[in-house]
Coordinates of C-alpha atoms and ligand atoms in Angstrom, one line a residue:
X1 CA -10.6 -102.3 108.5
X2 CA -8.3 -104.5 106.4
X3 CA -6.3 -107.7 107.1
X4 CA -2.6 -108.0 106.5
X5 CA -0.4 -111.1 106.6
X6 CA 3.3 -111.8 105.9
X7 CA 5.2 -115.0 105.9
X8 CA 8.8 -116.0 105.7
X9 CA 9.5 -119.6 106.2
X10 CA 9.9 -123.0 104.6
X11 CA 6.4 -123.8 103.3
X12 CA 5.0 -122.7 100.0
X13 CA 4.2 -119.1 100.9
X14 CA 1.4 -118.1 98.6
X15 CA -1.3 -120.8 99.6
X16 CA -0.3 -120.3 103.2
X17 CA -0.8 -116.5 102.9
X18 CA -4.1 -117.0 101.2
X19 CA -5.3 -119.4 103.7
X20 CA -4.3 -116.8 106.4
X21 CA -6.3 -114.2 104.5
X22 CA -9.3 -116.5 104.7
X23 CA -9.1 -116.2 108.6
X24 CA -8.8 -112.4 108.2
X25 CA -11.7 -112.0 105.8
X26 CA -13.9 -110.7 108.6
X27 CA -11.8 -107.6 108.6
X28 CA -12.7 -106.6 105.0
X29 CA -13.6 -108.4 101.8
X30 CA -14.0 -106.1 98.9
X31 CA -10.7 -107.2 97.3
X32 CA -7.6 -109.2 98.1
X33 CA -4.0 -109.7 96.8
X34 CA -0.6 -111.2 97.4
X35 CA 2.8 -110.5 96.5
X36 CA 5.8 -112.8 96.2
X37 CA 9.2 -113.0 94.4
X38 CA 9.6 -115.0 91.3
X39 CA 12.8 -115.0 89.4
X40 CA 14.3 -112.1 91.3
X41 CA 11.3 -109.8 90.5
X42 CA 8.2 -108.9 92.6
X43 CA 5.0 -110.7 91.3
X44 CA 1.7 -109.3 92.5
X45 CA -1.6 -110.9 91.9
X46 CA -4.8 -109.2 93.1
X47 CA -8.6 -109.3 92.5
X48 CA -11.6 -107.4 93.4
X49 CA -14.3 -109.3 95.3
X50 CA -14.0 -111.9 97.9
X51 CA -11.0 -114.1 98.5
X52 CA -12.2 -116.7 96.2
X53 CA -11.8 -114.3 93.3
X54 CA -8.1 -114.1 94.2
X55 CA -7.9 -117.9 94.4
X56 CA -9.3 -118.4 90.9
X57 CA -6.7 -116.0 89.6
X58 CA -3.9 -117.7 91.4
X59 CA -5.0 -121.0 90.0
X60 CA -4.4 -119.7 86.4
X61 CA -0.7 -118.9 87.1
X62 CA 2.1 -121.4 87.2
X63 CA 3.0 -122.8 90.7
X64 CA 5.4 -120.8 92.6
X65 CA 7.9 -122.1 95.0
X66 CA 8.2 -118.8 96.9
X67 CA 8.7 -119.2 100.7
X68 CA 8.1 -115.6 101.5
X69 CA 5.0 -113.6 100.6
X70 CA 2.7 -110.8 101.9
X71 CA -1.2 -110.6 101.5
X72 CA -4.0 -108.3 102.1
X73 CA -7.8 -108.4 102.3
X74 CA -9.4 -105.0 102.1
X75 CA -12.2 -102.9 103.3
X76 CA -12.1 -99.7 101.2
X77 CA -11.1 -96.5 102.8
X78 CA -9.3 -94.5 100.1
X79 CA -10.7 -95.3 96.6
X80 CA -13.5 -97.5 95.5
X81 CA -13.3 -101.3 95.8
X82 CA -11.6 -102.0 92.5
X83 CA -8.7 -104.1 91.4
X84 CA -6.4 -101.0 90.9
X85 CA -7.0 -100.1 94.6
X86 CA -6.4 -103.6 95.9
X87 CA -3.2 -104.4 97.7
X88 CA -0.2 -105.1 97.5
X89 CA 0.8 -101.8 96.0
X90 CA 4.2 -101.5 94.4
X91 CA 6.7 -98.7 94.0
X92 CA 7.0 -97.3 90.4
X93 CA 10.5 -99.0 90.0
X94 CA 8.8 -102.4 91.0
X95 CA 11.4 -102.9 93.9
X96 CA 9.1 -102.7 96.8
X97 CA 5.6 -104.1 97.4
X98 CA 3.6 -103.2 100.6
X99 CA 0.3 -104.3 102.3
X100 CA -1.3 -101.8 104.7
X101 CA -4.1 -101.4 107.0
X102 CA -5.0 -98.1 108.3
X103 CA -5.2 -94.4 106.9
X104 CA -2.3 -92.2 106.1
X105 CA -3.8 -88.9 107.0
X106 CA -1.2 -86.7 105.2
X107 CA -1.2 -88.8 102.1
X108 CA -2.4 -86.0 99.8
X109 CA 0.5 -83.7 100.9
X110 CA 3.2 -86.5 100.6
X111 CA 1.7 -87.4 97.2
X112 CA 2.1 -83.9 95.9
X113 CA 5.9 -84.0 96.9
X114 CA 6.2 -87.4 95.3
X115 CA 4.4 -86.1 92.1
X116 CA 6.9 -83.2 91.9
X117 CA 9.7 -85.8 91.9
X118 CA 8.3 -87.7 88.9
X119 CA 6.5 -90.5 90.8
X120 CA 3.2 -91.5 89.2
X121 CA 0.1 -93.3 90.6
X122 CA -2.3 -95.7 89.3
X123 CA -4.6 -96.1 92.3
X124 CA -6.5 -93.6 94.5
X125 CA -5.0 -95.2 97.7
X126 CA -2.7 -93.6 100.4
X127 CA -0.8 -97.1 100.4
X128 CA 0.5 -96.4 96.7
X129 CA 1.8 -93.1 98.1
X130 CA 3.5 -94.7 101.2
X131 CA 5.3 -97.4 99.0
X132 CA 6.6 -94.7 96.6
X133 CA 7.7 -92.6 99.6
X134 CA 9.8 -95.7 100.7
X135 CA 11.2 -96.0 97.2
X136 CA 12.0 -92.3 97.3
X137 CA 13.8 -92.9 100.8
X138 CA 15.8 -95.8 99.3
X139 CA 17.5 -93.4 97.0
X140 CA 19.0 -91.5 100.0
X141 CA 19.2 -94.1 102.8
X142 CA 21.9 -96.8 103.1
X143 CA 19.4 -99.7 103.6
X144 CA 15.9 -100.7 102.7
X145 CA 15.3 -100.9 106.5
X146 CA 16.4 -97.2 107.0
X147 CA 14.3 -96.2 104.0
X148 CA 11.2 -97.9 105.4
X149 CA 11.8 -96.1 108.7
X150 CA 12.5 -92.8 107.0
X151 CA 9.1 -93.0 105.2
X152 CA 7.1 -94.1 108.2
X153 CA 8.4 -91.1 110.2
X154 CA 6.7 -88.8 107.8
X155 CA 3.4 -90.7 107.7
X156 CA 0.8 -89.4 110.0
X157 CA -2.2 -91.6 110.9
X158 CA -2.6 -95.2 111.4
X159 CA -0.8 -98.1 109.8
X160 CA 0.0 -101.8 110.1
X161 CA 2.2 -102.3 107.1
X162 CA 4.3 -105.2 105.8
X163 CA 6.9 -104.8 103.1
X164 CA 9.0 -107.1 100.8
X165 CA 11.5 -106.5 98.1
X166 CA 13.7 -108.4 95.6
X167 CA 16.6 -106.4 97.1
X168 CA 16.3 -108.6 100.2
X169 CA 14.6 -111.8 99.2
X170 CA 13.3 -114.0 102.1
X171 CA 13.1 -110.8 104.4
X172 CA 9.9 -109.1 105.5
X173 CA 9.7 -105.6 107.2
X174 CA 6.5 -104.7 109.1
X175 CA 5.6 -101.8 111.4
X176 CA 2.8 -100.6 113.4
X177 CA 1.2 -97.3 114.3
X178 CA -2.4 -97.3 115.9
X179 CA -3.4 -100.5 114.0
X180 CA -3.1 -104.0 115.1
X181 CA -0.1 -106.1 114.2
X182 CA 1.1 -109.4 115.8
X183 CA 4.3 -111.4 115.2
X184 CA 3.9 -115.1 115.1
X185 CA 7.2 -116.9 115.9
X186 CA 7.4 -120.5 114.6
X187 CA 10.3 -123.0 114.0
X188 CA 11.9 -122.1 110.7
X189 CA 9.1 -119.7 109.9
X190 CA 7.7 -116.4 111.1
X191 CA 4.7 -114.4 110.6
X192 CA 3.2 -110.9 110.9
X193 CA -0.6 -110.6 110.7
X194 CA -3.4 -108.2 111.9
X195 CA -4.9 -110.9 114.0
X196 CA -3.7 -114.1 115.6
X197 CA -6.1 -116.6 113.7
X198 CA -4.3 -115.7 110.5
X199 CA -1.3 -118.0 111.6
X200 CA -2.7 -119.8 114.6
X201 CA -2.8 -123.3 113.0
X202 CA 1.1 -122.9 112.5
X203 CA 2.2 -121.3 115.8
X204 CA 0.9 -120.1 119.2
X205 CA 3.9 -118.2 120.1
X206 CA 3.1 -114.5 119.6
X207 CA 4.7 -111.1 120.1
X208 CA 2.4 -108.1 120.5
X209 CA 4.0 -105.3 118.7
X210 CA 3.6 -101.8 120.0
X211 CA 3.1 -98.5 118.2
X212 CA 6.3 -97.0 116.7
X213 CA 7.9 -100.4 116.4
X214 CA 9.5 -102.0 113.3
X215 CA 10.1 -105.6 112.8
X216 CA 12.5 -107.5 110.4
X217 CA 11.8 -111.1 109.9
X218 CA 13.3 -114.0 108.0
X219 CA 12.5 -117.8 108.3
X220 CA 14.9 -118.1 111.0
X221 CA 15.0 -114.8 112.9
X222 CA 13.0 -111.8 114.1
X223 CA 14.0 -108.6 115.5
X224 CA 11.9 -105.6 116.7
X225 CA 13.4 -102.2 116.4
X226 CA 12.4 -98.6 117.5
X227 CA 11.0 -96.7 114.6
X228 CA 12.8 -93.5 115.8
X229 CA 16.2 -94.9 116.5
X230 CA 16.2 -98.3 114.9
X231 CA 17.7 -99.7 118.0
X232 CA 16.4 -103.2 119.2
X233 CA 13.5 -103.3 121.6
X234 CA 13.2 -106.1 124.2
X235 CA 10.0 -108.1 123.4
X236 CA 8.3 -111.0 125.3
X237 CA 6.9 -114.0 123.4
X238 CA 3.6 -115.3 124.7
X239 CA 1.7 -118.4 124.2
X240 CA -1.8 -118.3 123.0
X241 CA -4.1 -120.6 125.0
X242 CA -7.1 -121.0 122.5
X243 CA -7.0 -122.9 119.3
X244 CA -8.5 -122.8 115.8
X245 CA -11.2 -125.2 116.8
X246 CA -12.7 -122.3 118.9
X247 CA -12.7 -120.3 115.8
X248 CA -14.4 -122.7 113.4
X249 CA -18.0 -123.0 112.5
X250 CA -18.6 -126.3 114.5
X251 CA -21.4 -127.8 112.3
X252 CA -23.5 -124.5 112.3
X253 CA -24.3 -122.9 108.8
X254 CA -22.9 -119.7 109.8
X255 CA -20.5 -118.4 112.5
X256 CA -23.1 -116.0 113.7
X257 CA -25.6 -118.8 114.4
X258 CA -22.7 -120.7 116.3
X259 CA -22.0 -117.7 118.2
X260 CA -25.5 -117.1 119.3
X261 CA -25.7 -120.7 120.5
X262 CA -22.3 -120.3 122.4
X263 CA -23.9 -117.8 124.7
X264 CA -24.7 -120.3 127.6
X265 CA -21.0 -121.3 127.5
X266 CA -19.9 -117.7 127.3
X267 CA -21.9 -116.9 130.5
X268 CA -20.4 -119.9 132.2
X269 CA -16.8 -118.8 131.3
X270 CA -17.5 -115.3 132.4
X271 CA -18.5 -116.4 135.8
X272 CA -15.7 -118.9 136.2
X273 CA -13.4 -117.7 138.8
X274 CA -15.4 -114.6 139.4
X275 CA -17.5 -115.7 142.3
X276 CA -16.6 -116.4 145.8
X277 CA -16.7 -120.1 146.8
X278 CA -20.2 -119.7 148.5
X279 CA -21.3 -118.0 145.0
X280 CA -22.7 -115.1 147.0
X281 CA -20.0 -112.5 146.2
X282 CA -18.0 -111.2 143.3
X283 CA -14.2 -111.6 142.7
X284 CA -12.8 -109.0 140.3
X285 CA -9.3 -108.5 141.5
X286 CA -8.7 -106.2 138.5
X287 CA -10.9 -103.6 140.2
X288 CA -9.0 -103.6 143.5
X289 CA -6.2 -101.2 142.4
X290 CA -8.8 -98.7 141.2
X291 CA -11.0 -96.5 143.4
X292 CA -14.8 -96.8 143.1
X293 CA -15.5 -94.0 140.6
X294 CA -17.7 -91.0 141.7
X295 CA -18.9 -90.8 138.2
X296 CA -18.4 -93.2 135.4
X297 CA -18.2 -92.3 131.7
X298 CA -18.8 -95.3 129.5
X299 CA -17.5 -95.0 125.9
X300 CA -17.9 -97.4 123.1
X301 CA -19.2 -98.0 119.6
X302 CA -22.0 -100.1 118.0
X303 CA -23.1 -103.2 119.9
X304 CA -20.5 -102.4 122.7
X305 CA -22.3 -99.0 123.1
X306 CA -25.6 -100.7 123.6
X307 CA -24.1 -103.0 126.1
X308 CA -22.9 -100.0 127.9
X309 CA -26.3 -98.3 127.8
X310 CA -27.8 -101.6 129.4
X311 CA -25.0 -101.6 132.0
X312 CA -25.8 -98.1 133.0
X313 CA -29.2 -99.2 134.6
X314 CA -27.4 -101.7 136.7
X315 CA -24.5 -99.4 137.7
X316 CA -27.0 -96.7 138.8
X317 CA -29.5 -98.7 140.4
X318 CA -27.2 -101.3 142.2
X319 CA -24.1 -99.2 142.7
X320 CA -25.6 -95.8 142.9
X321 CA -22.9 -94.4 140.6
X322 CA -23.9 -91.7 138.1
X323 CA -23.1 -93.0 134.7
X324 CA -23.0 -91.4 131.2
X325 CA -22.7 -93.5 128.1
X326 CA -21.4 -92.0 124.8
X327 CA -20.6 -93.1 121.4
X328 CA -16.8 -93.0 121.0
X329 CA -16.7 -90.9 117.9
X330 CA -18.7 -88.2 119.6
X331 CA -16.8 -88.3 122.8
X332 CA -13.4 -87.8 121.2
X333 CA -14.3 -84.5 119.6
X334 CA -16.4 -83.1 122.5
X335 CA -15.1 -81.1 125.5
X336 CA -16.0 -83.9 127.8
X337 CA -16.2 -82.6 131.3
X338 CA -14.2 -85.2 133.0
X339 CA -13.5 -83.3 136.2
X340 CA -11.1 -85.2 138.4
X341 CA -9.3 -88.4 139.2
X342 CA -12.4 -89.7 141.0
X343 CA -14.2 -90.0 137.7
X344 CA -13.4 -93.2 135.6
X345 CA -13.8 -94.0 132.0
X346 CA -14.9 -97.3 130.9
X347 CA -14.1 -98.2 127.3
X348 CA -16.0 -101.3 126.0
X349 CA -14.8 -103.0 122.8
X350 CA -14.9 -106.6 121.7
X351 CA -11.9 -106.2 119.4
X352 CA -10.1 -103.8 121.5
X353 CA -8.9 -102.1 118.3
X354 CA -11.9 -99.7 117.4
X355 CA -10.1 -96.4 116.4
X356 CA -12.6 -94.1 118.0
X357 CA -12.7 -96.1 121.4
X358 CA -9.0 -96.1 121.5
X359 CA -8.9 -92.4 121.0
X360 CA -11.3 -91.9 123.8
X361 CA -9.0 -94.0 126.0
X362 CA -6.1 -91.8 125.1
X363 CA -8.1 -88.5 125.9
X364 CA -8.9 -89.9 129.4
X365 CA -5.3 -90.8 130.0
X366 CA -4.3 -87.3 129.0
X367 CA -6.5 -86.0 131.7
X368 CA -5.2 -88.4 134.2
X369 CA -8.6 -90.3 134.5
X370 CA -8.3 -94.0 135.2
X371 CA -9.5 -96.1 132.3
X372 CA -11.1 -99.5 132.8
X373 CA -11.1 -101.5 129.4
X374 CA -13.7 -104.2 128.9
X375 CA -12.2 -106.2 126.0
X376 CA -12.6 -109.7 124.4
X377 CA -9.4 -109.8 122.5
X378 CA -6.4 -110.6 124.6
X379 CA -3.5 -108.3 124.0
X380 CA -5.3 -105.8 121.8
X381 CA -4.5 -102.2 122.0
X382 CA -7.2 -101.1 124.4
X383 CA -6.5 -104.2 126.6
X384 CA -2.9 -103.1 126.8
X385 CA -3.3 -99.4 127.2
X386 CA -6.1 -99.2 129.7
X387 CA -5.2 -98.7 133.4
X388 CA -6.9 -102.0 134.1
X389 CA -8.5 -104.5 131.6
X390 CA -11.2 -107.0 132.4
X391 CA -11.4 -109.6 129.7
X392 CA -14.9 -110.5 128.7
X393 CA -14.2 -114.3 127.9
X394 CA -16.4 -114.6 124.8
X395 CA -13.6 -116.3 122.8
X396 CA -13.0 -115.5 119.2
X397 CA -16.0 -113.9 117.6
X398 CA -15.7 -114.2 113.7
X399 CA -19.1 -113.2 112.3
X400 CA -19.0 -109.5 111.7
X401 CA -22.3 -109.1 113.6
X402 CA -21.5 -109.0 117.2
X403 CA -23.7 -111.3 119.4
X404 CA -21.9 -113.3 122.1
X405 CA -19.5 -110.4 122.7
X406 CA -22.4 -108.4 123.9
X407 CA -23.7 -111.1 126.1
X408 CA -20.3 -111.4 127.8
X409 CA -20.0 -107.6 128.2
X410 CA -23.4 -107.6 129.9
X411 CA -22.4 -110.3 132.3
X412 CA -19.2 -108.3 133.2
X413 CA -21.0 -105.1 133.6
X414 CA -23.4 -106.8 136.0
X415 CA -20.5 -108.2 138.0
X416 CA -18.8 -104.8 138.0
X417 CA -21.9 -103.1 139.2
X418 CA -22.2 -105.7 142.1
X419 CA -18.6 -105.4 143.0
X420 CA -18.8 -101.6 143.4
X421 CA -22.1 -101.9 145.1
X422 CA -20.5 -104.2 147.7
X423 CA -17.5 -101.8 148.1
X424 CA -19.8 -98.9 148.7
X425 CA -22.0 -100.9 150.9
X426 CA -25.2 -99.6 149.2
X427 CA -26.7 -103.0 148.4
X428 CA -28.1 -105.8 150.5
X429 CA -26.0 -108.9 150.4
X430 CA -29.1 -111.0 150.1
X431 CA -30.2 -109.2 147.0
X432 CA -26.7 -109.6 145.6
X433 CA -26.7 -113.5 146.3
X434 CA -30.1 -113.7 144.5
X435 CA -28.7 -111.8 141.5
X436 CA -25.7 -114.0 141.3
X437 CA -27.9 -117.1 141.6
X438 CA -29.9 -115.9 138.6
X439 CA -26.8 -115.2 136.6
X440 CA -25.4 -118.6 137.4
X441 CA -28.9 -120.1 136.3
X442 CA -28.8 -118.5 132.9
X443 CA -26.6 -120.9 131.0
X444 CA -29.0 -123.8 131.8
X445 CA -32.0 -121.7 131.0
X446 CA -30.6 -120.6 127.6
X447 CA -29.2 -124.0 126.7
X448 CA -32.8 -125.4 127.3
X449 CA -34.7 -122.6 125.4
X450 CA -32.3 -121.7 122.5
X451 CA -33.5 -124.4 120.1
X452 CA -37.1 -123.3 120.6
X453 CA -36.3 -119.6 120.2
X454 CA -34.5 -120.5 116.9
X455 CA -37.6 -122.4 115.6
X456 CA -39.8 -119.4 116.6
X457 CA -37.5 -117.0 114.7
X458 CA -37.6 -119.3 111.7
X459 CA -41.4 -119.3 111.9
X460 CA -41.9 -115.6 112.3
X461 CA -39.2 -114.0 110.2
X462 CA -40.6 -115.0 106.8
X463 CA -43.9 -113.2 107.6
X464 CA -42.0 -109.9 108.0
X465 CA -39.4 -110.4 105.3
X466 CA -41.1 -108.1 102.9
X467 CA -41.0 -105.2 105.3
X468 CA -38.9 -102.1 104.2
X469 CA -38.8 -100.6 107.6
X470 CA -39.2 -101.8 111.3
X471 CA -39.5 -100.1 114.6
X472 CA -37.8 -101.8 117.7
X473 CA -39.6 -100.5 120.8
X474 CA -38.5 -100.8 124.5
X475 CA -38.5 -99.0 127.8
X476 CA -36.0 -98.8 130.7
X477 CA -33.3 -101.6 130.4
X478 CA -35.1 -102.8 127.2
X479 CA -34.5 -99.6 125.4
X480 CA -30.9 -100.6 124.7
X481 CA -32.0 -103.9 123.6
X482 CA -34.4 -102.2 121.1
X483 CA -31.4 -100.3 119.7
X484 CA -29.3 -103.5 119.4
X485 CA -32.3 -105.4 117.8
X486 CA -32.7 -102.5 115.2
X487 CA -28.9 -102.5 114.7
X488 CA -28.7 -106.3 114.1
X489 CA -31.6 -106.2 111.5
X490 CA -30.2 -103.4 109.5
X491 CA -26.6 -104.6 109.4
X492 CA -27.6 -108.2 108.4
X493 CA -30.8 -107.9 106.2
X494 CA -30.4 -104.3 104.9
X495 CA -33.9 -103.5 106.1
X496 CA -34.2 -100.0 107.5
X497 CA -34.8 -100.3 111.4
X498 CA -34.9 -97.9 114.2
X499 CA -34.7 -98.5 117.9
X500 CA -36.8 -96.1 119.9
X501 CA -37.8 -95.6 123.6
X502 CA -41.4 -96.6 123.5
X503 CA -42.5 -93.3 125.2
X504 CA -40.9 -91.4 122.4
X505 CA -43.1 -92.7 119.7
X506 CA -45.7 -90.1 120.2
X507 CA -43.1 -87.2 119.7
X508 CA -42.8 -87.9 116.0
X509 CA -41.9 -91.4 114.8
X510 CA -45.5 -92.8 115.1
X511 CA -46.3 -90.7 112.0
X512 CA -44.4 -93.3 110.0
X513 CA -46.6 -96.3 111.1
X514 CA -49.0 -97.8 108.6
X515 CA -49.7 -101.5 107.6
X516 CA -46.5 -101.9 105.9
X517 CA -44.4 -100.7 108.8
X518 CA -44.2 -103.3 111.5
X519 CA -42.9 -103.0 115.1
X520 CA -40.9 -105.3 117.2
X521 CA -41.9 -104.7 120.8
X522 CA -40.0 -105.6 123.9
X523 CA -42.8 -106.3 126.3
X524 CA -41.2 -107.9 129.2
X525 CA -43.1 -108.5 132.4
X526 CA -41.8 -105.7 134.5
X527 CA -43.2 -102.5 136.2
X528 CA -43.1 -100.7 132.8
X529 CA -45.2 -103.4 131.0
X530 CA -48.5 -101.6 131.2
X531 CA -47.0 -98.6 129.5
X532 CA -45.3 -100.6 126.9
X533 CA -48.7 -102.3 126.2
X534 CA -50.3 -98.8 125.8
X535 CA -47.7 -98.0 123.2
X536 CA -48.3 -101.2 121.3
X537 CA -52.0 -100.4 121.2
X538 CA -51.2 -96.8 119.9
X539 CA -49.2 -98.6 117.0
X540 CA -52.0 -101.0 116.3
X541 CA -54.5 -98.2 116.0
X542 CA -52.4 -96.9 113.0
X543 CA -52.8 -100.3 111.4
X544 CA -49.2 -101.2 112.4
X545 CA -48.3 -105.1 112.7
X546 CA -46.7 -106.0 116.0
X547 CA -44.3 -108.8 117.2
X548 CA -44.1 -108.6 120.9
X549 CA -41.3 -110.5 122.8
X550 CA -42.6 -111.3 126.2
X551 CA -41.8 -113.5 129.3
X552 CA -45.3 -113.1 130.9
X553 CA -48.9 -112.8 129.9
X554 CA -49.8 -110.1 127.5
X555 CA -53.1 -108.5 128.1
X556 CA -53.5 -107.3 124.5
X557 CA -53.6 -109.3 121.2
X558 CA -50.7 -108.7 118.7
X559 CA -50.0 -110.4 115.4
X560 CA -47.2 -112.6 116.8
X561 CA -46.5 -113.2 120.4
X562 CA -43.0 -114.6 121.0
X563 CA -42.7 -116.1 124.4
X564 CA -39.3 -116.3 126.0
X565 CA -38.2 -117.9 129.4
X566 CA -38.9 -115.7 132.4
X567 CA -35.8 -114.4 134.1
X568 CA -36.3 -111.8 136.9
X569 CA -35.3 -108.1 136.8
X570 CA -32.8 -106.6 134.4
X571 CA -31.2 -109.9 133.8
X572 CA -34.3 -110.7 131.6
X573 CA -32.1 -109.1 128.9
X574 CA -30.2 -112.2 128.6
X575 CA -33.2 -114.2 127.4
X576 CA -34.4 -111.3 125.1
X577 CA -31.0 -110.7 123.5
X578 CA -30.7 -114.2 121.6
X579 CA -34.2 -113.8 120.4
X580 CA -33.5 -110.4 118.8
X581 CA -30.2 -112.0 117.3
X582 CA -32.1 -115.0 116.0
X583 CA -34.8 -112.9 114.4
X584 CA -32.2 -110.8 112.5
X585 CA -30.3 -113.9 111.6
X586 CA -33.4 -115.6 110.1
X587 CA -34.5 -112.5 108.3
X588 CA -31.1 -112.2 106.6
X589 CA -30.8 -115.8 105.8
X590 CA -34.3 -116.1 104.5
X591 CA -33.5 -113.1 102.2
X592 CA -30.4 -114.6 101.0
X593 CA -28.0 -112.1 102.5
X594 CA -24.3 -112.9 103.4
X595 CA -24.9 -113.3 107.2
X596 CA -21.4 -113.6 108.5
X597 CA -20.0 -110.8 106.1
X598 CA -22.6 -108.2 105.5
X599 CA -21.8 -105.8 102.7
X600 CA -19.9 -102.5 103.5
X601 CA -18.9 -103.7 107.0
X602 CA -15.8 -105.0 108.7
X603 CA -15.6 -106.7 112.0
X604 CA -12.9 -104.3 113.4
X605 CA -13.3 -100.7 112.7
X606 CA -9.5 -99.6 113.1
X607 CA -10.0 -96.4 111.1
X608 CA -12.1 -93.3 112.0
Ligands
LIG1 O1 -14.8 -104.2 118.6 P1 -15.8 -103.3 119.2 O2 -16.7 -103.8 120.2 O3 -15.1 -102.0 119.6 O4 -16.8 -102.9 117.9 C1 -17.7 -101.9 117.9 C2 -18.7 -102.0 116.8 O5 -17.9 -101.8 115.6 C3 -19.4 -103.3 116.7 O6 -20.0 -103.6 117.8 C4 -20.5 -103.3 115.5 O7 -21.5 -102.4 115.7 C5 -21.0 -104.7 115.2 N1 -20.8 -105.0 113.9 C6 -22.3 -104.8 115.5 O8 -22.9 -106.0 115.2

């Protein structure tokens, strides 16, 4: 939920760390701070608000020549967004500063112990407890490194933490437990950060740290140690293939808009190398070592959960596999009846770091159930820990609102359903070839229609911008899209929105409809269209305004008909999804909201 970065090298460290924080701001942006050493003492500068507030503060202080610094951008978990709760946090004796992403669950208990030893606290954070615990450890341990490990061994919960001290100027310590932390290895400089873009302009050589590892780094060296024994761990340096350009706005006003428009490219990338030379079969070698599941449990959060709900339709109808789809935060605390190894858990996560989804993966592992991970971020925790991972190839998604990642998840779910249907021999090869041909045609269709869809969204959105609530209705494979449309609208424009299965309206929700409560109906031209039209008429009978998204003729009048290109079957979702995204984007932009960084949210939810 927060972003951390640490740098030891030869460049001016403070501007470099602030620049890196800018590329981590998607992880949290309610306050930010840096620590560095000036004249043998720790100096900490922090500010409430976005990074620009920190930059303004830093501009007021004299230039620093520090070549080692740590930084943090925060999404509040313990304590309100305020400067006193912003990181870095210092020990009472001002000898240690740390930045931390995660939650120390037993911080209250640790705090009581420290209070009894005379430590005092100025913030409400678990991080201030941790830094004072390290200082306490320093009284009894021979080295700072040992004190760091001593304290971390007592901390329960999740952390990615980086530490610096005037006791060892030019040295950084960092550690990871259930929160992402990556080491960047450069020439005469080394980095640690929550995510690769933080240091990508400077090095592409990375080491993925594992839970229970501590790293000691200087400008010219790094060493990874086991937290328990402090013995060295063997680690591989890997070269990152993508570059910063892939993570820049590329001329679009917002990352979200760029990412919506990237979807044709994303579909192409997802299909590259995944089809047989005649393009009539699927190549997914990742599945070959796993049995076709008798039952599949899909577990995910947010947009990834909606992708899973959509995928269920394909997996059940094409591959004839019974599928349950569950929100990870529910799954992890339920007595899930995963019966035997013939079951499979599929975890879907763009970031691969979502805490609840990761916990679901661990539960499945404890029960010896194979876990298939569908992840976008290479080397992420879920990607590394799943029995098998299929990368979704969306490229870096920066906007907090997930768009192209869902598109890529849907392509992969369609390919998986076809691959398993083929292995079970329960699907005609001609039908499979037809579906693959449709999938292959999607990039061209979207490239051609996205500009017009964008114009349509720009025209329609202002007419509904005063609405305080919205329904999104859909049936069958359009129901997950209705949920996703509502999620996008609420997270971006802060307008209350609910996605409903159209047939459920009569069972209560329709009571809410009046002339101020519009409905966005997914009325695609499939077997369920007559029923959806009936539901629309019922809404209209209560004076509700209706925007209907359709790919065929509608036999009823509505306030706004939004025509999208016609794509056969369940794959019509690929044309409907960008329309929903663009509508929410335009609503939020029209209302002057912060599209890429909506309030109260973070891109990667690495805490419960
Ligand atoms: O990284 P993940 O796919 O695991 O993230 C899951 C959700 O946090 C994410 O999809 C969230 O709902 C998005 N902000 C929605 O736009």
